[in-house]
mmCIF file of C-alpha atoms and ligand atoms in Angstrom:
data_model
loop_
_atom_site.group_PDB
_atom_site.id
_atom_site.type_symbol
_atom_site.label_atom_id
_atom_site.label_comp_id
_atom_site.label_asym_id
_atom_site.label_seq_id
_atom_site.Cartn_x
_atom_site.Cartn_y
_atom_site.Cartn_z
ATOM 1 C CA UNK L 1 -23.215 43.275 215.772
ATOM 2 C CA UNK L 2 -25.536 43.068 212.765
ATOM 3 C CA UNK L 3 -24.244 44.927 209.690
ATOM 4 C CA UNK L 4 -26.464 46.519 207.039
ATOM 5 C CA UNK L 5 -24.993 44.071 204.528
ATOM 6 C CA UNK L 6 -22.172 41.516 204.639
ATOM 7 C CA UNK L 7 -20.215 41.047 201.420
ATOM 8 C CA UNK L 8 -17.586 38.879 203.114
ATOM 9 C CA UNK L 9 -20.247 36.304 204.049
ATOM 10 C CA UNK L 10 -21.339 36.052 200.414
ATOM 11 C CA UNK L 11 -17.763 35.652 199.196
ATOM 12 C CA UNK L 12 -17.070 32.960 201.800
ATOM 13 C CA UNK L 13 -20.088 30.976 200.574
ATOM 14 C CA UNK L 14 -18.763 30.728 196.981
ATOM 15 C CA UNK L 15 -15.029 31.414 197.447
ATOM 16 C CA UNK L 16 -13.796 28.395 195.471
ATOM 17 C CA UNK L 17 -15.762 29.244 192.348
ATOM 18 C CA UNK L 18 -15.033 32.983 192.474
ATOM 19 C CA UNK L 19 -11.314 32.414 192.978
ATOM 20 C CA UNK L 20 -11.188 29.929 190.105
ATOM 21 C CA UNK L 21 -13.003 32.337 187.781
ATOM 22 C CA UNK L 22 -10.673 35.219 188.651
ATOM 23 C CA UNK L 23 -7.551 33.081 188.283
ATOM 24 C CA UNK L 24 -8.761 31.774 184.919
ATOM 25 C CA UNK L 25 -8.897 35.366 183.658
ATOM 26 C CA UNK L 26 -5.502 36.270 185.116
ATOM 27 C CA UNK L 27 -3.953 33.312 183.297
ATOM 28 C CA UNK L 28 -5.767 34.095 180.034
ATOM 29 C CA UNK L 29 -3.940 37.366 179.383
ATOM 30 C CA UNK L 30 -7.234 38.891 178.168
ATOM 31 C CA UNK L 31 -8.435 41.513 180.620
ATOM 32 C CA UNK L 32 -11.064 43.744 179.004
ATOM 33 C CA UNK L 33 -14.207 42.767 177.011
ATOM 34 C CA UNK L 34 -13.359 39.137 176.319
ATOM 35 C CA UNK L 35 -15.149 35.805 176.192
ATOM 36 C CA UNK L 36 -16.353 35.994 179.824
ATOM 37 C CA UNK L 37 -18.014 39.380 179.287
ATOM 38 C CA UNK L 38 -19.623 38.130 176.057
ATOM 39 C CA UNK L 39 -21.041 35.090 177.875
ATOM 40 C CA UNK L 40 -22.262 37.263 180.751
ATOM 41 C CA UNK L 41 -24.104 39.403 178.216
ATOM 42 C CA UNK L 42 -25.877 36.345 176.766
ATOM 43 C CA UNK L 43 -26.710 34.950 180.191
ATOM 44 C CA UNK L 44 -27.939 38.230 181.652
ATOM 45 C CA UNK L 45 -30.065 39.017 178.572
ATOM 46 C CA UNK L 46 -31.711 35.600 178.966
ATOM 47 C CA UNK L 47 -32.201 36.220 182.692
ATOM 48 C CA UNK L 48 -34.086 39.450 181.871
ATOM 49 C CA UNK L 49 -36.022 38.031 178.895
ATOM 50 C CA UNK L 50 -34.393 40.608 176.627
ATOM 51 C CA UNK L 51 -32.721 40.099 173.251
ATOM 52 C CA UNK L 52 -29.474 41.937 173.977
ATOM 53 C CA UNK L 53 -27.303 42.879 176.916
ATOM 54 C CA UNK L 54 -24.310 45.209 176.669
ATOM 55 C CA UNK L 55 -21.919 45.152 179.616
ATOM 56 C CA UNK L 56 -20.368 48.431 180.757
ATOM 57 C CA UNK L 57 -18.238 49.695 183.625
ATOM 58 C CA UNK L 58 -20.997 51.124 185.914
ATOM 59 C CA UNK L 59 -24.757 51.468 186.214
ATOM 60 C CA UNK L 60 -24.334 55.188 185.656
ATOM 61 C CA UNK L 61 -22.679 54.486 182.281
ATOM 62 C CA UNK L 62 -25.557 52.134 181.422
ATOM 63 C CA UNK L 63 -28.001 55.004 182.004
ATOM 64 C CA UNK L 64 -25.842 57.513 180.126
ATOM 65 C CA UNK L 65 -25.549 55.328 177.018
ATOM 66 C CA UNK L 66 -29.233 54.329 177.068
ATOM 67 C CA UNK L 67 -30.182 58.007 177.079
ATOM 68 C CA UNK L 68 -27.774 58.779 174.220
ATOM 69 C CA UNK L 69 -29.124 55.837 172.187
ATOM 70 C CA UNK L 70 -32.648 57.237 172.723
ATOM 71 C CA UNK L 71 -31.437 60.467 171.137
ATOM 72 C CA UNK L 72 -31.338 62.551 174.338
ATOM 73 C CA UNK L 73 -29.054 65.594 174.163
ATOM 74 C CA UNK L 74 -28.571 69.267 175.013
ATOM 75 C CA UNK L 75 -31.806 71.254 175.359
ATOM 76 C CA UNK L 76 -33.938 68.153 175.983
ATOM 77 C CA UNK L 77 -35.847 67.266 179.123
ATOM 78 C CA UNK L 78 -35.974 63.833 180.726
ATOM 79 C CA UNK L 79 -38.653 63.067 183.299
ATOM 80 C CA UNK L 80 -37.520 61.048 186.312
ATOM 81 C CA UNK L 81 -37.912 60.957 190.102
ATOM 82 C CA UNK L 82 -36.047 62.861 192.768
ATOM 83 C CA UNK L 83 -36.286 60.121 195.399
ATOM 84 C CA UNK L 84 -33.415 58.015 194.028
ATOM 85 C CA UNK L 85 -29.651 57.728 194.116
ATOM 86 C CA UNK L 86 -28.140 60.845 192.526
ATOM 87 C CA UNK L 87 -26.726 58.857 189.570
ATOM 88 C CA UNK L 88 -30.142 58.727 187.859
ATOM 89 C CA UNK L 89 -30.170 62.529 187.539
ATOM 90 C CA UNK L 90 -26.409 62.827 186.906
ATOM 91 C CA UNK L 91 -26.618 60.494 183.900
ATOM 92 C CA UNK L 92 -29.310 62.755 182.417
ATOM 93 C CA UNK L 93 -27.080 65.810 183.021
ATOM 94 C CA UNK L 94 -24.122 64.035 181.301
ATOM 95 C CA UNK L 95 -26.095 64.148 178.017
ATOM 96 C CA UNK L 96 -26.665 67.908 178.345
ATOM 97 C CA UNK L 97 -30.374 67.356 178.987
ATOM 98 C CA UNK L 98 -32.275 68.620 182.012
ATOM 99 C CA UNK L 99 -33.824 66.286 184.597
ATOM 100 C CA UNK L 100 -37.474 67.091 185.339
ATOM 101 C CA UNK L 101 -38.648 65.524 188.575
ATOM 102 C CA UNK L 102 -42.099 64.149 189.313
ATOM 103 C CA UNK L 103 -43.168 62.997 192.753
ATOM 104 C CA UNK L 104 -43.405 59.362 193.857
ATOM 105 C CA UNK L 105 -46.406 57.328 195.012
ATOM 106 C CA UNK L 106 -46.692 57.340 198.822
ATOM 107 C CA UNK L 107 -46.994 53.546 199.071
ATOM 108 C CA UNK L 108 -44.268 52.243 196.740
ATOM 109 C CA UNK L 109 -42.068 55.373 196.604
ATOM 110 C CA UNK L 110 -41.743 54.843 192.838
ATOM 111 C CA UNK L 111 -42.757 57.249 190.036
ATOM 112 C CA UNK L 112 -46.352 58.455 190.409
ATOM 113 C CA UNK L 113 -47.934 57.956 186.956
ATOM 114 C CA UNK L 114 -50.714 60.417 187.816
ATOM 115 C CA UNK L 115 -48.080 63.195 187.949
ATOM 116 C CA UNK L 116 -46.463 62.251 184.663
ATOM 117 C CA UNK L 117 -48.627 63.826 181.985
ATOM 118 C CA UNK L 118 -48.468 67.332 183.508
ATOM 119 C CA UNK L 119 -44.653 67.186 183.361
ATOM 120 C CA UNK L 120 -44.479 66.432 179.624
ATOM 121 C CA UNK L 121 -43.477 69.376 177.404
ATOM 122 C CA UNK L 122 -42.453 69.633 173.729
ATOM 123 C CA UNK L 123 -38.830 69.255 174.959
ATOM 124 C CA UNK L 124 -39.445 65.937 176.742
ATOM 125 C CA UNK L 125 -37.308 63.209 175.153
ATOM 126 C CA UNK L 126 -37.536 60.256 177.551
ATOM 127 C CA UNK L 127 -38.965 58.982 180.840
ATOM 128 C CA UNK L 128 -36.774 57.234 183.436
ATOM 129 C CA UNK L 129 -38.681 55.468 186.227
ATOM 130 C CA UNK L 130 -36.572 53.989 189.043
ATOM 131 C CA UNK L 131 -37.377 50.551 190.474
ATOM 132 C CA UNK L 132 -36.526 51.765 193.953
ATOM 133 C CA UNK L 133 -35.404 49.300 196.635
ATOM 134 C CA UNK L 134 -36.037 46.395 194.220
ATOM 135 C CA UNK L 135 -39.741 46.940 193.484
ATOM 136 C CA UNK L 136 -40.728 47.930 189.965
ATOM 137 C CA UNK L 137 -42.545 51.164 189.218
ATOM 138 C CA UNK L 138 -46.109 50.992 187.824
ATOM 139 C CA UNK L 139 -44.910 50.215 184.310
ATOM 140 C CA UNK L 140 -48.293 49.719 182.603
ATOM 141 C CA UNK L 141 -49.514 53.156 183.698
ATOM 142 C CA UNK L 142 -46.169 54.774 182.817
ATOM 143 C CA UNK L 143 -45.956 53.024 179.451
ATOM 144 C CA UNK L 144 -49.542 54.017 178.570
ATOM 145 C CA UNK L 145 -48.694 57.721 178.970
ATOM 146 C CA UNK L 146 -45.279 57.371 177.333
ATOM 147 C CA UNK L 147 -46.742 55.520 174.330
ATOM 148 C CA UNK L 148 -49.482 58.126 173.928
ATOM 149 C CA UNK L 149 -46.764 60.803 173.609
ATOM 150 C CA UNK L 150 -44.310 58.662 171.649
ATOM 151 C CA UNK L 151 -41.684 58.791 174.405
ATOM 152 C CA UNK L 152 -39.177 56.024 175.185
ATOM 153 C CA UNK L 153 -39.086 54.634 178.728
ATOM 154 C CA UNK L 154 -35.653 53.747 180.117
ATOM 155 C CA UNK L 155 -35.798 51.674 183.292
ATOM 156 C CA UNK L 156 -33.357 52.481 186.082
ATOM 157 C CA UNK L 157 -33.214 48.892 187.312
ATOM 158 C CA UNK L 158 -29.936 49.365 189.201
ATOM 159 C CA UNK L 159 -31.606 48.044 192.384
ATOM 160 C CA UNK L 160 -33.927 45.532 190.732
ATOM 161 C CA UNK L 161 -32.110 42.505 189.243
ATOM 162 C CA UNK L 162 -34.794 39.853 188.742
ATOM 163 C CA UNK L 163 -37.705 42.021 189.890
ATOM 164 C CA UNK L 164 -40.977 41.441 188.032
ATOM 165 C CA UNK L 165 -44.089 43.412 187.085
ATOM 166 C CA UNK L 166 -47.078 41.229 186.144
ATOM 167 C CA UNK L 167 -44.659 38.439 185.282
ATOM 168 C CA UNK L 168 -42.343 40.596 183.179
ATOM 169 C CA UNK L 169 -38.730 41.050 184.239
ATOM 170 C CA UNK L 170 -37.169 44.399 185.116
ATOM 171 C CA UNK L 171 -35.403 45.798 182.079
ATOM 172 C CA UNK L 172 -37.699 44.082 179.564
ATOM 173 C CA UNK L 173 -40.605 46.552 179.549
ATOM 174 C CA UNK L 174 -38.945 49.832 178.574
ATOM 175 C CA UNK L 175 -36.885 50.345 175.418
ATOM 176 C CA UNK L 176 -33.922 49.525 177.647
ATOM 177 C CA UNK L 177 -33.142 48.682 181.252
ATOM 178 C CA UNK L 178 -30.032 49.711 183.178
ATOM 179 C CA UNK L 179 -28.427 47.637 185.922
ATOM 180 C CA UNK L 180 -25.543 48.275 188.304
ATOM 181 C CA UNK L 181 -23.145 45.592 189.520
ATOM 182 C CA UNK L 182 -21.682 47.788 192.273
ATOM 183 C CA UNK L 183 -20.604 45.364 195.041
ATOM 184 C CA UNK L 184 -23.550 46.072 197.348
ATOM 185 C CA UNK L 185 -26.220 45.566 194.664
ATOM 186 C CA UNK L 186 -28.230 42.305 194.538
ATOM 187 C CA UNK L 187 -25.806 41.060 191.879
ATOM 188 C CA UNK L 188 -22.476 42.673 192.665
ATOM 189 C CA UNK L 189 -19.038 42.550 191.070
ATOM 190 C CA UNK L 190 -15.757 42.607 193.007
ATOM 191 C CA UNK L 191 -15.367 46.172 191.793
ATOM 192 C CA UNK L 192 -17.468 48.295 189.450
ATOM 193 C CA UNK L 193 -19.797 47.051 186.724
ATOM 194 C CA UNK L 194 -23.064 47.682 184.910
ATOM 195 C CA UNK L 195 -25.147 46.464 181.982
ATOM 196 C CA UNK L 196 -27.866 47.634 179.592
ATOM 197 C CA UNK L 197 -30.529 45.186 178.424
ATOM 198 C CA UNK L 198 -32.701 45.918 175.398
ATOM 199 C CA UNK L 199 -34.676 44.089 172.741
ATOM 200 C CA UNK L 200 -34.219 46.981 170.297
ATOM 201 C CA UNK L 201 -31.544 45.970 167.746
ATOM 202 C CA UNK L 202 -30.670 49.571 166.823
ATOM 203 C CA UNK L 203 -30.240 50.680 170.449
ATOM 204 C CA UNK L 204 -28.112 47.630 171.160
ATOM 205 C CA UNK L 205 -25.835 48.376 168.231
ATOM 206 C CA UNK L 206 -25.435 52.042 169.200
ATOM 207 C CA UNK L 207 -24.763 51.283 172.873
ATOM 208 C CA UNK L 208 -22.252 48.576 171.932
ATOM 209 C CA UNK L 209 -20.343 51.122 169.854
ATOM 210 C CA UNK L 210 -20.589 53.967 172.383
ATOM 211 C CA UNK L 211 -19.149 51.920 175.264
ATOM 212 C CA UNK L 212 -15.968 51.252 173.243
ATOM 213 C CA UNK L 213 -14.979 54.580 171.697
ATOM 214 C CA UNK L 214 -17.772 54.604 169.121
ATOM 215 C CA UNK L 215 -15.942 52.025 167.018
ATOM 216 C CA UNK L 216 -17.770 49.862 164.502
ATOM 217 C CA UNK L 217 -14.526 48.086 163.790
ATOM 218 C CA UNK L 218 -11.130 48.796 165.243
ATOM 219 C CA UNK L 219 -10.042 52.432 164.711
ATOM 220 C CA UNK L 220 -13.139 53.186 162.632
ATOM 221 C CA UNK L 221 -14.990 55.617 164.906
ATOM 222 C CA UNK L 222 -18.578 56.177 163.756
ATOM 223 C CA UNK L 223 -19.688 57.908 166.943
ATOM 224 C CA UNK L 224 -18.059 60.059 169.619
ATOM 225 C CA UNK L 225 -17.788 57.294 172.180
ATOM 226 C CA UNK L 226 -16.546 56.531 175.666
ATOM 227 C CA UNK L 227 -14.337 54.088 177.509
ATOM 228 C CA UNK L 228 -17.144 52.349 179.417
ATOM 229 C CA UNK L 229 -15.879 48.787 178.905
ATOM 230 C CA UNK L 230 -16.280 45.995 181.452
ATOM 231 C CA UNK L 231 -13.240 44.199 182.874
ATOM 232 C CA UNK L 232 -13.017 40.528 181.983
ATOM 233 C CA UNK L 233 -12.361 39.581 185.619
ATOM 234 C CA UNK L 234 -15.674 41.201 186.638
ATOM 235 C CA UNK L 235 -17.464 39.412 183.799
ATOM 236 C CA UNK L 236 -16.113 36.055 184.997
ATOM 237 C CA UNK L 237 -17.034 36.694 188.637
ATOM 238 C CA UNK L 238 -20.503 37.995 187.731
ATOM 239 C CA UNK L 239 -21.175 34.840 185.693
ATOM 240 C CA UNK L 240 -20.479 32.743 188.785
ATOM 241 C CA UNK L 241 -22.720 34.924 190.931
ATOM 242 C CA UNK L 242 -25.567 35.075 188.392
ATOM 243 C CA UNK L 243 -26.076 31.350 188.930
ATOM 244 C CA UNK L 244 -26.872 32.050 192.605
ATOM 245 C CA UNK L 245 -29.002 35.140 192.081
ATOM 246 C CA UNK L 246 -32.390 33.413 192.177
ATOM 247 C CA UNK L 247 -31.532 31.634 195.451
ATOM 248 C CA UNK L 248 -30.199 34.866 196.946
ATOM 249 C CA UNK L 249 -33.314 36.740 195.830
ATOM 250 C CA UNK L 250 -35.603 34.153 197.432
ATOM 251 C CA UNK L 251 -33.524 34.408 200.629
ATOM 252 C CA UNK L 252 -33.942 38.210 200.598
ATOM 253 C CA UNK L 253 -37.687 37.833 200.060
ATOM 254 C CA UNK L 254 -37.988 35.348 202.933
ATOM 255 C CA UNK L 255 -36.146 37.747 205.277
ATOM 256 C CA UNK L 256 -38.327 40.627 204.145
ATOM 257 C CA UNK L 257 -41.475 38.548 204.706
ATOM 258 C CA UNK L 258 -40.321 37.751 208.226
ATOM 259 C CA UNK L 259 -39.624 41.422 208.924
ATOM 260 C CA UNK L 260 -43.028 42.432 207.582
ATOM 261 C CA UNK L 261 -44.879 39.746 209.549
ATOM 262 C CA UNK L 262 -43.124 40.724 212.784
ATOM 263 C CA UNK L 263 -43.572 44.452 212.186
ATOM 264 C CA UNK L 264 -47.258 44.251 211.245
ATOM 265 C CA UNK L 265 -49.084 46.540 213.652
ATOM 266 C CA UNK L 266 -45.860 48.029 215.040
ATOM 267 C CA UNK L 267 -46.309 51.355 216.846
ATOM 268 C CA UNK L 268 -42.726 52.363 216.054
ATOM 269 C CA UNK L 269 -42.378 51.902 212.314
ATOM 270 C CA UNK L 270 -44.378 51.292 209.171
ATOM 271 C CA UNK L 271 -43.189 48.284 207.160
ATOM 272 C CA UNK L 272 -42.855 48.678 203.379
ATOM 273 C CA UNK L 273 -45.716 47.542 201.147
ATOM 274 C CA UNK L 274 -45.087 44.906 198.497
ATOM 275 C CA UNK L 275 -47.620 45.287 195.684
ATOM 276 C CA UNK L 276 -49.334 41.988 194.818
ATOM 277 C CA UNK L 277 -48.568 41.827 191.072
ATOM 278 C CA UNK L 278 -44.876 42.730 191.457
ATOM 279 C CA UNK L 279 -41.921 40.595 192.524
ATOM 280 C CA UNK L 280 -40.008 42.758 195.007
ATOM 281 C CA UNK L 281 -36.337 41.708 195.221
ATOM 282 C CA UNK L 282 -35.583 43.758 198.351
ATOM 283 C CA UNK L 283 -32.312 45.415 197.534
ATOM 284 C CA UNK L 284 -33.361 47.585 200.478
ATOM 285 C CA UNK L 285 -35.861 46.862 203.265
ATOM 286 C CA UNK L 286 -36.875 50.363 204.365
ATOM 287 C CA UNK L 287 -39.283 51.063 207.203
ATOM 288 C CA UNK L 288 -40.682 54.512 207.961
ATOM 289 C CA UNK L 289 -40.520 56.275 211.309
ATOM 290 C CA UNK L 290 -41.536 59.742 212.431
ATOM 291 C CA UNK L 291 -38.485 59.773 214.707
ATOM 292 C CA UNK L 292 -36.007 58.222 212.318
ATOM 293 C CA UNK L 293 -32.829 59.808 213.780
ATOM 294 C CA UNK L 294 -33.623 58.634 217.293
ATOM 295 C CA UNK L 295 -34.425 55.127 216.082
ATOM 296 C CA UNK L 296 -31.227 54.914 214.044
ATOM 297 C CA UNK L 297 -29.083 55.972 217.021
ATOM 298 C CA UNK L 298 -30.855 53.603 219.397
ATOM 299 C CA UNK L 299 -30.370 50.656 217.032
ATOM 300 C CA UNK L 300 -26.711 51.562 216.580
ATOM 301 C CA UNK L 301 -26.284 51.459 220.365
ATOM 302 C CA UNK L 302 -27.679 47.898 220.177
ATOM 303 C CA UNK L 303 -25.075 47.015 217.524
ATOM 304 C CA UNK L 304 -27.540 47.115 214.630
ATOM 305 C CA UNK L 305 -26.374 49.047 211.587
ATOM 306 C CA UNK L 306 -28.957 50.769 209.414
ATOM 307 C CA UNK L 307 -28.848 52.989 206.327
ATOM 308 C CA UNK L 308 -30.590 56.008 204.815
ATOM 309 C CA UNK L 309 -31.746 55.579 201.212
ATOM 310 C CA UNK L 310 -31.882 58.551 200.759
ATOM 311 C CA UNK L 311 -31.782 61.422 203.277
ATOM 312 C CA UNK L 312 -31.894 64.276 200.724
ATOM 313 C CA UNK L 313 -33.935 64.016 197.515
ATOM 314 C CA UNK L 314 -31.994 64.954 194.384
ATOM 315 C CA UNK L 315 -34.034 68.129 193.734
ATOM 316 C CA UNK L 316 -32.783 69.545 197.067
ATOM 317 C CA UNK L 317 -29.119 68.584 196.590
ATOM 318 C CA UNK L 318 -26.705 71.526 196.326
ATOM 319 C CA UNK L 319 -25.176 70.021 193.181
ATOM 320 C CA UNK L 320 -28.518 70.353 191.403
ATOM 321 C CA UNK L 321 -29.546 73.748 192.781
ATOM 322 C CA UNK L 322 -29.242 75.144 189.245
ATOM 323 C CA UNK L 323 -32.441 73.262 188.338
ATOM 324 C CA UNK L 324 -34.340 75.731 190.520
ATOM 325 C CA UNK L 325 -36.372 73.367 192.711
ATOM 326 C CA UNK L 326 -37.382 74.335 196.250
ATOM 327 C CA UNK L 327 -38.487 72.595 199.431
ATOM 328 C CA UNK L 328 -42.171 71.760 199.104
ATOM 329 C CA UNK L 329 -42.046 71.066 195.352
ATOM 330 C CA UNK L 330 -42.193 67.279 195.803
ATOM 331 C CA UNK L 331 -43.872 66.666 199.167
ATOM 332 C CA UNK L 332 -44.115 62.860 199.000
ATOM 333 C CA UNK L 333 -40.406 62.529 198.130
ATOM 334 C CA UNK L 334 -39.441 64.989 200.853
ATOM 335 C CA UNK L 335 -41.482 63.166 203.529
ATOM 336 C CA UNK L 336 -39.948 59.843 202.489
ATOM 337 C CA UNK L 337 -36.440 61.316 202.708
ATOM 338 C CA UNK L 338 -37.181 62.386 206.322
ATOM 339 C CA UNK L 339 -38.702 59.080 207.427
ATOM 340 C CA UNK L 340 -37.111 56.067 205.714
ATOM 341 C CA UNK L 341 -34.665 53.815 207.536
ATOM 342 C CA UNK L 342 -33.093 50.774 205.871
ATOM 343 C CA UNK L 343 -32.799 47.696 208.071
ATOM 344 C CA UNK L 344 -30.143 45.002 207.532
ATOM 345 C CA UNK L 345 -31.024 42.707 204.632
ATOM 346 C CA UNK L 346 -28.844 40.251 202.732
ATOM 347 C CA UNK L 347 -29.188 36.562 201.866
ATOM 348 C CA UNK L 348 -26.872 35.389 204.663
ATOM 349 C CA UNK L 349 -28.729 37.335 207.384
ATOM 350 C CA UNK L 350 -30.339 34.728 209.654
ATOM 351 C CA UNK L 351 -34.035 34.750 210.548
ATOM 352 C CA UNK L 352 -32.898 34.870 214.180
ATOM 353 C CA UNK L 353 -31.072 38.127 213.389
ATOM 354 C CA UNK L 354 -34.227 39.493 211.774
ATOM 355 C CA UNK L 355 -36.044 38.769 215.044
ATOM 356 C CA UNK L 356 -33.275 40.537 216.983
ATOM 357 C CA UNK L 357 -33.580 43.624 214.811
ATOM 358 C CA UNK L 358 -37.352 43.720 215.215
ATOM 359 C CA UNK L 359 -37.050 43.265 218.996
ATOM 360 C CA UNK L 360 -34.658 46.223 219.131
ATOM 361 C CA UNK L 361 -37.003 48.337 217.001
ATOM 362 C CA UNK L 362 -40.037 47.499 219.136
ATOM 363 C CA UNK L 363 -38.183 48.305 222.344
ATOM 364 C CA UNK L 364 -38.036 51.915 221.160
ATOM 365 C CA UNK L 365 -41.805 52.219 221.536
ATOM 366 C CA UNK L 366 -41.229 52.895 225.236
ATOM 367 C CA UNK L 367 -38.505 55.507 224.740
ATOM 368 C CA UNK L 368 -39.660 57.643 221.852
HETATM 369 C C1 PLP R 1 -26.446 52.160 192.204
HETATM 370 C C2 PLP R 1 -27.417 52.983 191.437
HETATM 371 C C3 PLP R 1 -27.050 53.664 190.271
HETATM 372 C C4 PLP R 1 -25.638 53.788 189.786
HETATM 373 O O1 PLP R 1 -24.947 52.616 189.632
HETATM 374 P P1 PLP R 1 -23.321 52.644 189.687
HETATM 375 O O2 PLP R 1 -22.960 51.289 189.252
HETATM 376 O O3 PLP R 1 -22.948 52.948 191.096
HETATM 377 O O4 PLP R 1 -22.886 53.711 188.741
HETATM 378 C C5 PLP R 1 -28.053 54.313 189.553
HETATM 379 N N1 PLP R 1 -29.322 54.331 189.984
HETATM 380 C C6 PLP R 1 -29.711 53.703 191.112
HETATM 381 C C7 PLP R 1 -31.156 53.752 191.511
HETATM 382 C C8 PLP R 1 -28.767 53.024 191.890
HETATM 383 O O5 PLP R 1 -29.149 52.426 193.019
#
């Protein structure tokens, strides 16, 4: 059996250090926003080449607070993509603003900058590109349009820890970048976690207050805030794991390269395209197939687990029907949602297993 991801294998590889970090926190008696979280913030900001990092409880909270710090509120519009995890749009809704969806580029499945300008209205307050699967959106083109209209760009980098665009790290190009430490992400906590990175001092100060009840000092509430604090035990564990992130990322990239080499010219699937000037960190390795359901079932019968990221674009989700979108509004996103299939990828996956997966995929050429 080959799972889609294997969190137990990662834990086993660093068990001693993770256990020690967790036990250190248990013995300390300090369980929320302590020294470990503060150090994680310094280390993660440095990792992203940003001035500040503010740790929170989820990636969704990171997005919510970044939007609030950018002044987004009721009656505003925020431009984003529909081909993403639902949290991107939900965080916009939390502020009272309305998500406005633009289509994605067919090759990278990230925000199509050529669709951006037509979506800007006098109500537009921010733009939220998503670095889907671990590859950054076309940030120069997006920033050029955003700058022309004086709009802040907030990066949804929840799948893109360590990804780069022309040598610049994810999270360092927009006014802020939002990361998730959900266990299955490239850098995952043993529970929930998230972080905002920014080089804007004002945004950092606001977000730092908002995550802890809007306090400037204890019981002095300047803003209507939230309880979005990070647990100290997660901070300690994430600090251990951050030291391995570059090695894990290179392992992901090597597995992806092997997949892509073996799948080049495949009649069954189309391998994803990695753009030359971007460092793809392969949170997801998604192929495309015109008979995705059949392929997924056939692989499952061979003991190979796959995933769908994502089968329904946000604009067609029942929960967001009030936005008034219809099938056909975003054709590239809708086609991607029908065709993508995520193959197993994680640092501990062996190259032999990659070959097994590809052999199983190619076998389907004769059946479908
Ligand atoms: C995981 C994810 C989120 C939300 O992160 P949580 O930590 O689960 O709240 C937001 N956007 C994208 C693109 C994600 O993949």
